[in-house]
Amino acid sequence: MTLTIEVKNAEGLKVGSLDLPTEIFDAQTNVPLIHQVVTAQLAAARQGTQKSKNRGEVSGGGKKPFKQKGTGRARQGSSRSPNQIGGGTAHAVRPRTYFQRTPKKMIAAALRGVLSDRARNNRIHILDSLTMATSTKAAIAAVRQFSDRKNLLVVVSRNEDLVWRCLRNADDLHLLVPDQLNAYDILKSDDVVFSQEAIKDFLAGPGKVVKAVARESEVGA
């Protein structure tokens, strides 16, 4: 089965339509699964290089800070103790990895779910070409014709160099190429605008893989 979406030009006129596979754009949206995949993606983006010194790593501490008795203060054995100024940290932070294992079937299912959610709410749009837009202003106007919502994701082909140069400095747009499409970027965007070449590249590449994984999951179920 297919889902038909209109294709418009830079002037906002309908110039055709494109059939999209329902396996990708009309699939079930599993919210807990999407949450798990997005959480893992954000966790993997963390560097995990933060570190603080414990009492064994700070300098000093060769003698007692002050004498044992007669000061009226609690006895202290080292200036490297966590309760001393300049001392080590009691529970020092160590470098670590935040990686969470996420099987490719989960990633593909999450991508199908967010794409289907946007498609069901008429928030996926296709633009035939931006090659005629030779300025940033014209290119932004062409993609903004579909929505005035704040967050707009624009997916362009790697071959569309001119389009990329026109839109890359726009503050209110997020640019991606088809093989970088992911659940998080779609989820935080109100609308998704594909160029006609980009949607074809996606269906021929990453979308083909997502569709194949969906079929494997159905067979396994």
Coordinates of C-alpha atoms in Angstrom, one line a residue:
M1 CA 0.0 0.0 0.0
T2 CA 1.1 3.6 -0.6
L3 CA 0.4 7.0 0.9
T4 CA 0.0 9.9 -1.7
I5 CA 1.5 13.3 -0.8
E6 CA 1.4 16.3 -3.0
V7 CA 4.6 17.8 -4.5
K8 CA 4.7 21.6 -4.8
N9 CA 7.2 23.9 -6.4
A10 CA 8.9 27.0 -4.9
E11 CA 5.8 29.1 -5.8
G12 CA 3.5 26.9 -3.9
L13 CA 1.8 25.3 -6.9
K14 CA 1.1 21.6 -7.1
V15 CA 3.3 20.0 -9.7
G16 CA 2.5 16.4 -9.0
S17 CA 2.2 13.7 -6.3
L18 CA 4.4 11.0 -4.8
D19 CA 3.5 7.6 -3.4
L20 CA 5.1 6.8 -0.2
P21 CA 5.2 3.3 1.3
T22 CA 2.8 2.9 4.3
E23 CA 5.3 0.5 5.9
I24 CA 7.3 3.6 6.7
F25 CA 4.9 6.5 6.7
D26 CA 1.8 4.9 8.2
A27 CA 3.2 2.5 10.8
Q28 CA 2.3 2.2 14.4
T29 CA 3.8 4.8 16.7
N30 CA 5.2 3.2 19.8
V31 CA 5.8 6.0 22.2
P32 CA 7.8 4.1 24.9
L33 CA 10.1 2.7 22.2
I34 CA 10.7 6.1 20.7
H35 CA 11.5 7.5 24.1
Q36 CA 14.1 4.7 24.7
V37 CA 15.7 5.2 21.3
V38 CA 15.9 9.0 21.7
T39 CA 17.3 8.7 25.2
A40 CA 20.0 6.3 24.0
Q41 CA 20.9 8.7 21.1
L42 CA 21.2 11.7 23.5
A43 CA 23.2 9.6 26.0
A44 CA 25.6 8.6 23.2
A45 CA 26.2 12.2 22.4
R46 CA 27.7 12.8 25.9
Q47 CA 31.4 12.8 26.0
G48 CA 31.8 11.4 29.5
T49 CA 35.2 13.0 30.0
Q50 CA 34.5 14.9 33.2
K51 CA 36.8 14.0 36.2
S52 CA 37.5 15.4 39.6
K53 CA 40.3 14.4 42.0
N54 CA 39.9 12.3 45.1
R55 CA 42.0 12.7 48.2
G56 CA 44.7 10.4 46.8
E57 CA 45.2 12.7 43.8
V58 CA 45.4 16.2 45.2
S59 CA 48.8 17.6 46.2
G60 CA 49.9 18.3 49.8
G61 CA 48.9 16.4 52.9
G62 CA 52.3 15.6 54.1
K63 CA 51.6 16.8 57.6
K64 CA 48.7 17.5 59.9
P65 CA 46.9 20.8 59.2
F66 CA 47.2 21.8 62.9
K67 CA 48.1 20.2 66.1
Q68 CA 46.0 17.4 67.6
K69 CA 44.9 19.2 70.8
G70 CA 44.4 22.6 72.3
T71 CA 42.8 24.3 69.3
G72 CA 39.1 23.6 70.1
R73 CA 38.6 22.2 66.7
A74 CA 38.0 18.7 65.5
R75 CA 41.2 16.8 64.9
Q76 CA 42.4 16.5 61.3
G77 CA 45.0 14.2 59.9
S78 CA 45.5 15.5 56.4
S79 CA 44.9 18.6 54.4
R80 CA 43.8 16.4 51.5
S81 CA 40.7 15.3 53.4
P82 CA 37.4 16.2 51.6
N83 CA 36.3 18.4 54.5
Q84 CA 39.4 20.6 54.1
I85 CA 39.8 23.6 51.7
G86 CA 41.7 22.4 48.7
G87 CA 41.1 18.8 49.7
G88 CA 40.0 16.0 47.4
T89 CA 36.4 15.2 46.4
A90 CA 34.6 12.6 48.5
H91 CA 33.0 10.8 45.6
A92 CA 35.0 11.9 42.7
V93 CA 33.5 11.9 39.2
R94 CA 35.3 9.5 36.8
P95 CA 35.4 9.3 33.0
R96 CA 32.7 6.9 31.8
T97 CA 30.7 6.0 28.7
Y98 CA 27.0 6.7 28.5
F99 CA 26.5 4.3 25.6
Q100 CA 23.3 2.3 25.6
R101 CA 22.9 -0.6 23.3
T102 CA 20.1 0.0 20.8
P103 CA 19.4 -2.8 18.2
K104 CA 18.9 -1.6 14.7
K105 CA 15.3 -2.9 14.7
M106 CA 14.4 -0.5 17.5
I107 CA 16.1 2.4 15.7
A108 CA 14.2 1.6 12.5
A109 CA 10.9 1.2 14.4
A110 CA 11.3 4.5 16.1
L111 CA 12.1 6.2 12.8
R112 CA 9.0 4.7 11.2
G113 CA 6.9 5.8 14.2
V114 CA 7.9 9.5 14.2
L115 CA 7.6 9.7 10.4
S116 CA 4.2 8.1 10.5
D117 CA 3.1 10.5 13.3
R118 CA 4.1 13.5 11.2
A119 CA 2.5 12.1 8.1
R120 CA -0.8 11.4 9.9
N121 CA -0.9 15.0 11.0
N122 CA -0.1 16.3 7.5
R123 CA 3.3 17.6 8.6
I124 CA 5.4 16.0 6.0
H125 CA 5.8 18.0 2.8
I126 CA 7.6 17.5 -0.5
L127 CA 9.2 20.3 -2.6
D128 CA 10.0 19.5 -6.2
S129 CA 13.2 21.5 -6.4
L130 CA 15.1 24.5 -5.0
T131 CA 17.5 24.9 -7.9
M132 CA 15.7 28.1 -9.0
A133 CA 16.2 29.7 -5.6
T134 CA 19.5 31.4 -5.9
S135 CA 19.3 33.3 -2.7
T136 CA 18.8 32.5 1.0
K137 CA 15.7 34.6 1.1
A138 CA 14.1 32.8 -1.8
A139 CA 15.0 29.3 -0.5
I140 CA 13.7 30.1 3.0
A141 CA 10.4 31.4 1.5
A142 CA 10.1 28.2 -0.6
V143 CA 10.4 25.8 2.4
R144 CA 8.4 28.1 4.7
Q145 CA 5.4 28.1 2.5
F146 CA 4.3 24.8 4.1
S147 CA 4.4 25.9 7.7
D148 CA 5.0 28.9 10.0
R149 CA 5.6 26.8 13.0
K150 CA 8.9 27.4 14.9
N151 CA 10.8 24.2 14.3
L152 CA 11.2 23.1 10.6
L153 CA 13.4 20.2 9.5
V154 CA 14.5 20.4 5.8
V155 CA 15.9 17.2 4.2
V156 CA 18.0 17.8 1.1
S157 CA 20.0 15.5 -1.1
R158 CA 23.8 15.4 -0.9
N159 CA 23.8 16.5 -4.6
E160 CA 21.9 19.7 -3.9
D161 CA 24.9 21.8 -3.0
L162 CA 23.3 25.1 -4.0
V163 CA 20.3 24.5 -1.7
W164 CA 22.6 23.5 1.2
R165 CA 24.6 26.8 0.8
C166 CA 21.3 28.8 0.7
L167 CA 19.8 27.3 3.8
R168 CA 22.7 26.4 6.0
N169 CA 22.8 29.8 7.8
A170 CA 19.1 30.0 8.5
D171 CA 18.6 30.2 12.2
D172 CA 15.1 28.8 12.2
L173 CA 15.8 25.7 10.0
H174 CA 17.5 22.5 10.7
L175 CA 19.2 20.8 7.7
L176 CA 19.8 17.1 7.2
V177 CA 20.7 14.7 4.4
P178 CA 18.6 11.5 3.9
D179 CA 21.2 9.1 5.5
Q180 CA 21.3 11.3 8.6
L181 CA 17.6 11.2 9.3
N182 CA 16.8 10.1 12.8
A183 CA 13.9 9.9 15.3
Y184 CA 15.2 12.7 17.6
D185 CA 15.5 15.4 14.9
I186 CA 12.1 14.5 13.5
L187 CA 10.6 14.5 16.9
K188 CA 11.8 17.9 17.9
S189 CA 10.6 19.4 14.6
D190 CA 7.1 20.5 13.9
D191 CA 7.2 19.9 10.2
V192 CA 9.5 18.0 7.8
V193 CA 10.1 19.2 4.3
F194 CA 11.8 16.9 1.8
S195 CA 13.1 17.9 -1.5
Q196 CA 11.9 15.5 -4.2
E197 CA 15.4 14.2 -4.8
A198 CA 16.0 13.7 -1.0
I199 CA 12.8 11.7 -0.5
K200 CA 13.8 9.4 -3.4
D201 CA 17.3 9.0 -2.0
F202 CA 15.8 8.2 1.4
L203 CA 13.5 5.5 0.0
A204 CA 16.3 4.1 -2.1
G205 CA 18.8 4.0 0.8
P206 CA 18.0 4.3 4.5
G207 CA 14.2 4.0 3.9
K208 CA 14.8 0.7 2.0
V209 CA 16.7 -0.6 5.0
V210 CA 14.0 0.6 7.4
K211 CA 11.3 -1.1 5.3
A212 CA 13.3 -4.4 5.2
V213 CA 13.8 -4.3 8.9
A214 CA 10.0 -3.8 9.4
R215 CA 9.3 -6.9 7.3
E216 CA 11.9 -8.9 9.3
S217 CA 10.1 -7.9 12.5
E218 CA 6.7 -8.9 11.1
V219 CA 8.1 -12.3 10.1
G220 CA 9.8 -12.8 13.5
A221 CA 6.5 -11.9 15.3

